[in-house]
Amino acid sequence: MRFLHCSDVHITEDYFALPLRKLGWRRWVALVELTAGGRAKAYRNAQATLSTIAREAGTHGVDHFILSGDLTAYALEGEFRAARAALAPLAPTPARCTVIPGNHDVFTPGAARSGRFAQHFGDLLESDLPEYRREGAFPFVRLVGEGAAVVGLCSARPLPTPGLSYGSVGPAQLEGLAALLKDARLDGRAILVVVHHAPRSSANHADGWHHGLHDADALLKLLPGPRFAVLHGHIHQRYHHPATPERPHLFGAGSSTQAGKEGYWLIEVQDGVVVGGTKHVPAL
């Protein structure tokens, strides 16, 4: 079986064409990152790049497409609409596509309160085993064929101020994950757990407090060995830490649409085990 994993596509509106009042003060701060930081230029073609990656899922014979969060730059309505349009070949069928939110998708309290991500992608939060939900839609489960399951977690939560981007899965979702892993319907399946924040950096260390997944160790402890993989984004580097007897495979998709660094993983599953992955660059 084959899975395509991408992340951090950051589809970006033209912020300078919008009234400042509509943006709100958090996005005013973000304008520095968009301009001086070069983010607007880096993601100018993000929607087209994501569309290309979605089409290439068919070319590669992918069984399931996974996007591990940060669909938007700063959680504007138009950015969500554009992300949904880019995924049009896949998104109408939850059995083919898993998408979870990232911290940029809940960038403002208003976006979080209104459930803006769920307004556009709520149909992709359905679960084949809904009895294990503990926090809203999470964790949700997709049974993919006879040999794999994809589990979606949410680590993205509204934070008090720009500049902080840490996350946590939380005890409720971890308890739900622990319970579903004991379900006999998952026996013999590889388990791909999708979360936005990175359990480990590219150097195989815990990420910084202000940026990292605060309950990474608790998550990894539940997923020992090559039957399991954690697929994440958040860190804009593409890397793979192979599984150990104590820990799952870790696949960081980086930023799949960042100009000059475009790319994604094709992850292979065989006989109920994750056997590895290869990096691919979209044909733009």
Short mmCIF file of C-alpha atoms in Angstrom, two decimals:
data_model
loop_
_atom_site.label_atom_id
_atom_site.label_comp_id
_atom_site.label_asym_id
_atom_site.label_seq_id
_atom_site.Cartn_x
_atom_site.Cartn_y
_atom_site.Cartn_z
CA MET A 1 0.00 0.00 0.00
CA ARG A 2 1.12 3.54 -0.68
CA PHE A 3 0.38 6.81 1.15
CA LEU A 4 1.17 10.35 0.04
CA HIS A 5 2.07 12.67 2.91
CA CYS A 6 2.34 16.44 2.53
CA SER A 7 2.07 19.32 4.98
CA ASP A 8 2.29 23.06 5.70
CA VAL A 9 0.96 24.23 2.36
CA HIS A 10 0.17 27.73 3.72
CA ILE A 11 -2.16 28.99 1.02
CA THR A 12 -1.94 32.77 1.35
CA GLU A 13 -4.45 35.52 0.55
CA ASP A 14 -3.36 38.92 -0.73
CA TYR A 15 -3.29 40.51 2.72
CA PHE A 16 -2.63 43.97 1.37
CA ALA A 17 -5.87 43.92 -0.60
CA LEU A 18 -7.90 43.38 2.58
CA PRO A 19 -9.00 46.03 5.12
CA LEU A 20 -6.80 46.08 8.22
CA ARG A 21 -9.89 46.02 10.44
CA LYS A 22 -10.89 42.67 8.96
CA LEU A 23 -7.46 41.18 9.57
CA GLY A 24 -7.32 41.87 13.33
CA TRP A 25 -4.24 42.64 15.41
CA ARG A 26 -2.74 39.14 15.33
CA ARG A 27 -2.57 39.23 11.54
CA TRP A 28 -1.16 42.78 11.71
CA VAL A 29 1.79 41.26 13.56
CA ALA A 30 1.96 38.48 10.96
CA LEU A 31 2.36 41.05 8.17
CA VAL A 32 5.99 41.38 9.28
CA GLU A 33 6.52 37.69 8.62
CA LEU A 34 4.75 37.96 5.27
CA THR A 35 6.86 40.89 4.09
CA ALA A 36 10.24 41.10 5.81
CA GLY A 37 10.24 37.37 6.44
CA GLY A 38 9.48 36.61 2.81
CA ARG A 39 6.57 34.27 3.51
CA ALA A 40 4.16 35.88 1.02
CA LYS A 41 6.66 35.41 -1.82
CA ALA A 42 7.55 31.87 -0.75
CA TYR A 43 3.88 30.77 -0.89
CA ARG A 44 2.70 32.81 -3.86
CA ASN A 45 2.03 29.62 -5.87
CA ALA A 46 0.94 27.41 -2.99
CA GLN A 47 -2.55 26.66 -4.29
CA ALA A 48 -1.30 25.59 -7.71
CA THR A 49 1.45 23.48 -6.12
CA LEU A 50 -1.03 21.72 -3.84
CA SER A 51 -3.28 21.04 -6.85
CA THR A 52 -0.35 19.43 -8.63
CA ILE A 53 0.49 17.25 -5.62
CA ALA A 54 -3.16 16.14 -5.37
CA ARG A 55 -3.16 15.15 -9.05
CA GLU A 56 0.11 13.26 -8.67
CA ALA A 57 -1.49 11.07 -6.01
CA GLY A 58 -3.31 9.38 -8.88
CA THR A 59 -0.15 9.10 -10.97
CA HIS A 60 1.63 7.27 -8.15
CA GLY A 61 -1.24 4.89 -7.45
CA VAL A 62 -1.67 6.23 -3.93
CA ASP A 63 -4.15 4.42 -1.68
CA HIS A 64 -4.60 7.40 0.66
CA PHE A 65 -3.62 11.08 0.70
CA ILE A 66 -2.58 12.75 3.98
CA LEU A 67 -2.12 16.46 4.73
CA SER A 68 -0.86 17.08 8.26
CA GLY A 69 -2.03 20.64 8.84
CA ASP A 70 -1.31 24.32 8.13
CA LEU A 71 -3.46 24.53 5.06
CA THR A 72 -3.61 28.31 5.45
CA ALA A 73 -1.30 31.22 6.14
CA TYR A 74 -3.38 32.77 8.94
CA ALA A 75 -6.82 31.11 8.91
CA LEU A 76 -8.69 33.44 6.56
CA GLU A 77 -11.91 32.20 5.01
CA GLY A 78 -10.57 32.60 1.47
CA GLU A 79 -7.49 30.56 2.28
CA PHE A 80 -9.63 27.65 3.45
CA ARG A 81 -11.76 27.88 0.30
CA ALA A 82 -8.65 27.83 -1.88
CA ALA A 83 -7.24 24.81 -0.03
CA ARG A 84 -10.47 22.91 -0.51
CA ALA A 85 -10.48 23.77 -4.22
CA ALA A 86 -6.88 22.55 -4.60
CA LEU A 87 -7.87 19.19 -3.10
CA ALA A 88 -10.96 18.85 -5.29
CA PRO A 89 -9.89 15.54 -6.90
CA LEU A 90 -9.60 13.89 -3.46
CA ALA A 91 -11.53 15.76 -0.80
CA PRO A 92 -15.08 14.62 -1.69
CA THR A 93 -14.15 11.08 -0.56
CA PRO A 94 -12.98 10.73 3.06
CA ALA A 95 -11.90 7.17 2.33
CA ARG A 96 -9.20 8.61 0.05
CA CYS A 97 -8.10 11.66 2.00
CA THR A 98 -7.13 12.66 5.57
CA VAL A 99 -6.63 16.31 6.53
CA ILE A 100 -6.03 17.70 10.03
CA PRO A 101 -5.61 21.31 11.24
CA GLY A 102 -2.32 22.97 12.10
CA ASN A 103 -1.58 25.92 14.36
CA HIS A 104 -1.94 28.37 11.45
CA ASP A 105 -5.47 27.06 10.86
CA VAL A 106 -6.51 28.22 14.35
CA PHE A 107 -4.35 31.36 14.28
CA THR A 108 -7.02 33.66 15.70
CA PRO A 109 -9.55 33.02 18.49
CA GLY A 110 -12.31 33.85 16.01
CA ALA A 111 -11.17 31.17 13.58
CA ALA A 112 -11.05 28.65 16.42
CA ARG A 113 -14.40 29.64 17.97
CA SER A 114 -16.23 29.49 14.66
CA GLY A 115 -14.70 26.13 13.77
CA ARG A 116 -13.51 27.52 10.46
CA PHE A 117 -11.42 24.44 9.66
CA ALA A 118 -14.39 22.14 10.30
CA GLN A 119 -16.67 24.34 8.19
CA HIS A 120 -14.53 23.50 5.16
CA PHE A 121 -13.12 20.08 6.05
CA GLY A 122 -15.56 18.64 8.58
CA ASP A 123 -16.61 15.88 6.20
CA LEU A 124 -13.00 14.64 6.27
CA LEU A 125 -13.14 14.24 10.06
CA GLU A 126 -15.52 11.28 9.87
CA SER A 127 -14.36 8.13 11.66
CA ASP A 128 -14.74 4.45 10.89
CA LEU A 129 -14.52 3.81 14.65
CA PRO A 130 -16.34 6.81 16.15
CA GLU A 131 -16.60 5.29 19.62
CA TYR A 132 -12.98 6.28 20.26
CA ARG A 133 -13.54 10.01 19.79
CA ARG A 134 -12.65 11.92 22.94
CA GLU A 135 -12.25 15.58 21.95
CA GLY A 136 -14.64 16.69 19.24
CA ALA A 137 -13.85 14.65 16.13
CA PHE A 138 -10.51 13.38 17.49
CA PRO A 139 -9.07 10.85 17.36
CA PHE A 140 -10.68 9.70 14.13
CA VAL A 141 -9.79 6.51 12.27
CA ARG A 142 -9.73 5.51 8.60
CA LEU A 143 -9.47 1.80 7.83
CA VAL A 144 -7.55 1.72 4.54
CA GLY A 145 -7.85 -1.54 2.66
CA GLU A 146 -6.98 -4.63 4.65
CA GLY A 147 -3.50 -3.61 5.73
CA ALA A 148 -3.49 -0.15 7.26
CA ALA A 149 -5.32 2.43 9.36
CA VAL A 150 -4.85 6.19 9.50
CA VAL A 151 -5.51 7.94 12.82
CA GLY A 152 -6.02 11.71 12.95
CA LEU A 153 -5.10 13.69 16.08
CA CYS A 154 -5.36 17.41 16.79
CA SER A 155 -2.43 19.17 18.45
CA ALA A 156 -3.30 22.69 17.21
CA ARG A 157 -4.84 24.97 19.82
CA PRO A 158 -5.37 28.74 20.02
CA LEU A 159 -2.39 30.36 21.74
CA PRO A 160 -2.21 33.61 23.71
CA THR A 161 0.06 35.54 21.37
CA PRO A 162 1.81 35.38 17.99
CA GLY A 163 5.33 34.04 18.29
CA LEU A 164 4.21 30.96 20.22
CA SER A 165 3.41 27.88 18.15
CA TYR A 166 3.63 24.90 20.50
CA GLY A 167 0.96 22.22 20.60
CA SER A 168 -0.36 19.28 22.58
CA VAL A 169 -2.54 16.29 21.84
CA GLY A 170 -3.89 16.25 25.38
CA PRO A 171 -4.82 13.44 27.78
CA ALA A 172 -8.30 12.85 26.34
CA GLN A 173 -7.08 12.12 22.81
CA LEU A 174 -4.15 10.07 24.11
CA GLU A 175 -6.56 7.95 26.12
CA GLY A 176 -8.74 7.47 23.04
CA LEU A 177 -5.71 6.48 20.97
CA ALA A 178 -4.58 3.97 23.59
CA ALA A 179 -8.04 2.42 23.65
CA LEU A 180 -8.44 2.14 19.88
CA LEU A 181 -5.00 0.52 19.50
CA LYS A 182 -6.39 -2.42 21.50
CA ASP A 183 -9.34 -2.85 19.13
CA ALA A 184 -9.19 -6.19 17.31
CA ARG A 185 -10.27 -4.49 14.08
CA LEU A 186 -6.79 -2.94 13.91
CA ASP A 187 -4.98 -6.27 14.30
CA GLY A 188 -2.57 -6.90 11.45
CA ARG A 189 -2.74 -3.31 10.18
CA ALA A 190 0.02 -0.74 9.99
CA ILE A 191 -1.03 2.35 11.96
CA LEU A 192 -0.21 5.79 10.55
CA VAL A 193 -0.89 8.49 13.16
CA VAL A 194 -1.22 12.02 11.77
CA VAL A 195 -0.49 15.01 14.02
CA HIS A 196 0.64 18.51 13.11
CA HIS A 197 3.41 19.25 15.62
CA ALA A 198 6.69 17.37 15.40
CA PRO A 199 7.51 14.82 18.11
CA ARG A 200 11.21 15.15 17.21
CA SER A 201 13.25 17.65 15.24
CA SER A 202 15.31 16.81 12.15
CA ALA A 203 18.24 16.30 14.55
CA ASN A 204 16.14 13.72 16.44
CA HIS A 205 15.77 15.93 19.52
CA ALA A 206 12.70 17.34 21.23
CA ASP A 207 11.63 20.60 19.61
CA GLY A 208 11.81 23.86 21.59
CA TRP A 209 9.20 24.60 24.26
CA HIS A 210 7.73 27.52 22.31
CA HIS A 211 7.39 25.46 19.10
CA GLY A 212 7.22 21.78 19.99
CA LEU A 213 4.72 19.06 20.81
CA HIS A 214 4.53 19.17 24.60
CA ASP A 215 3.30 15.61 25.07
CA ALA A 216 5.48 14.02 22.39
CA ASP A 217 6.94 11.38 24.70
CA ALA A 218 3.51 10.24 25.85
CA LEU A 219 2.42 9.87 22.22
CA LEU A 220 5.52 7.98 21.08
CA LYS A 221 5.30 5.59 24.02
CA LEU A 222 1.99 4.28 22.67
CA LEU A 223 3.48 3.46 19.25
CA PRO A 224 6.52 1.17 19.52
CA GLY A 225 8.14 -0.38 16.46
CA PRO A 226 7.81 -0.44 12.66
CA ARG A 227 4.11 -1.26 12.64
CA PHE A 228 3.59 2.39 13.55
CA ALA A 229 4.45 5.75 12.00
CA VAL A 230 3.81 9.34 13.04
CA LEU A 231 3.29 11.70 10.11
CA HIS A 232 3.69 15.39 10.96
CA GLY A 233 4.56 18.82 9.67
CA HIS A 234 5.26 22.11 11.51
CA ILE A 235 9.04 22.01 11.06
CA HIS A 236 9.76 23.11 7.49
CA GLN A 237 12.28 20.36 6.82
CA ARG A 238 11.60 17.00 5.17
CA TYR A 239 13.05 14.09 7.12
CA HIS A 240 12.52 10.51 8.28
CA HIS A 241 13.63 8.87 11.50
CA PRO A 242 13.26 5.09 11.09
CA ALA A 243 11.40 3.11 13.72
CA THR A 244 13.14 1.52 16.68
CA PRO A 245 11.74 -1.19 18.97
CA GLU A 246 10.65 1.60 21.34
CA ARG A 247 9.47 4.23 18.86
CA PRO A 248 7.56 4.52 15.55
CA HIS A 249 8.78 5.79 12.21
CA LEU A 250 8.70 9.61 12.16
CA PHE A 251 8.01 11.31 8.82
CA GLY A 252 8.28 15.10 8.70
CA ALA A 253 6.81 16.39 5.46
CA GLY A 254 8.33 19.85 5.75
CA SER A 255 6.54 22.55 3.81
CA SER A 256 5.29 20.92 0.63
CA THR A 257 4.58 24.14 -1.27
CA GLN A 258 7.39 26.48 -0.19
CA ALA A 259 9.11 27.89 -3.29
CA GLY A 260 12.33 26.01 -3.96
CA LYS A 261 11.59 23.37 -1.31
CA GLU A 262 8.44 21.75 -2.74
CA GLY A 263 7.97 18.07 -2.06
CA TYR A 264 6.20 15.23 -0.29
CA TRP A 265 6.63 11.68 0.94
CA LEU A 266 5.42 8.46 -0.60
CA ILE A 267 5.22 6.03 2.32
CA GLU A 268 5.06 2.28 1.72
CA VAL A 269 3.22 -0.30 3.82
CA GLN A 270 3.62 -4.03 3.34
CA ASP A 271 2.20 -6.93 5.35
CA GLY A 272 0.94 -4.60 8.07
CA VAL A 273 4.29 -2.86 8.59
CA VAL A 274 5.59 0.54 7.48
CA VAL A 275 8.63 -0.34 5.35
CA GLY A 276 9.89 3.14 4.44
CA GLY A 277 9.33 6.14 2.24
CA THR A 278 10.73 8.12 -0.67
CA LYS A 279 10.85 11.88 -1.20
CA HIS A 280 9.26 13.30 -4.34
CA VAL A 281 9.23 16.76 -5.92
CA PRO A 282 6.07 17.76 -7.80
CA ALA A 283 6.36 18.37 -11.54
CA LEU A 284 5.56 22.09 -11.58
#
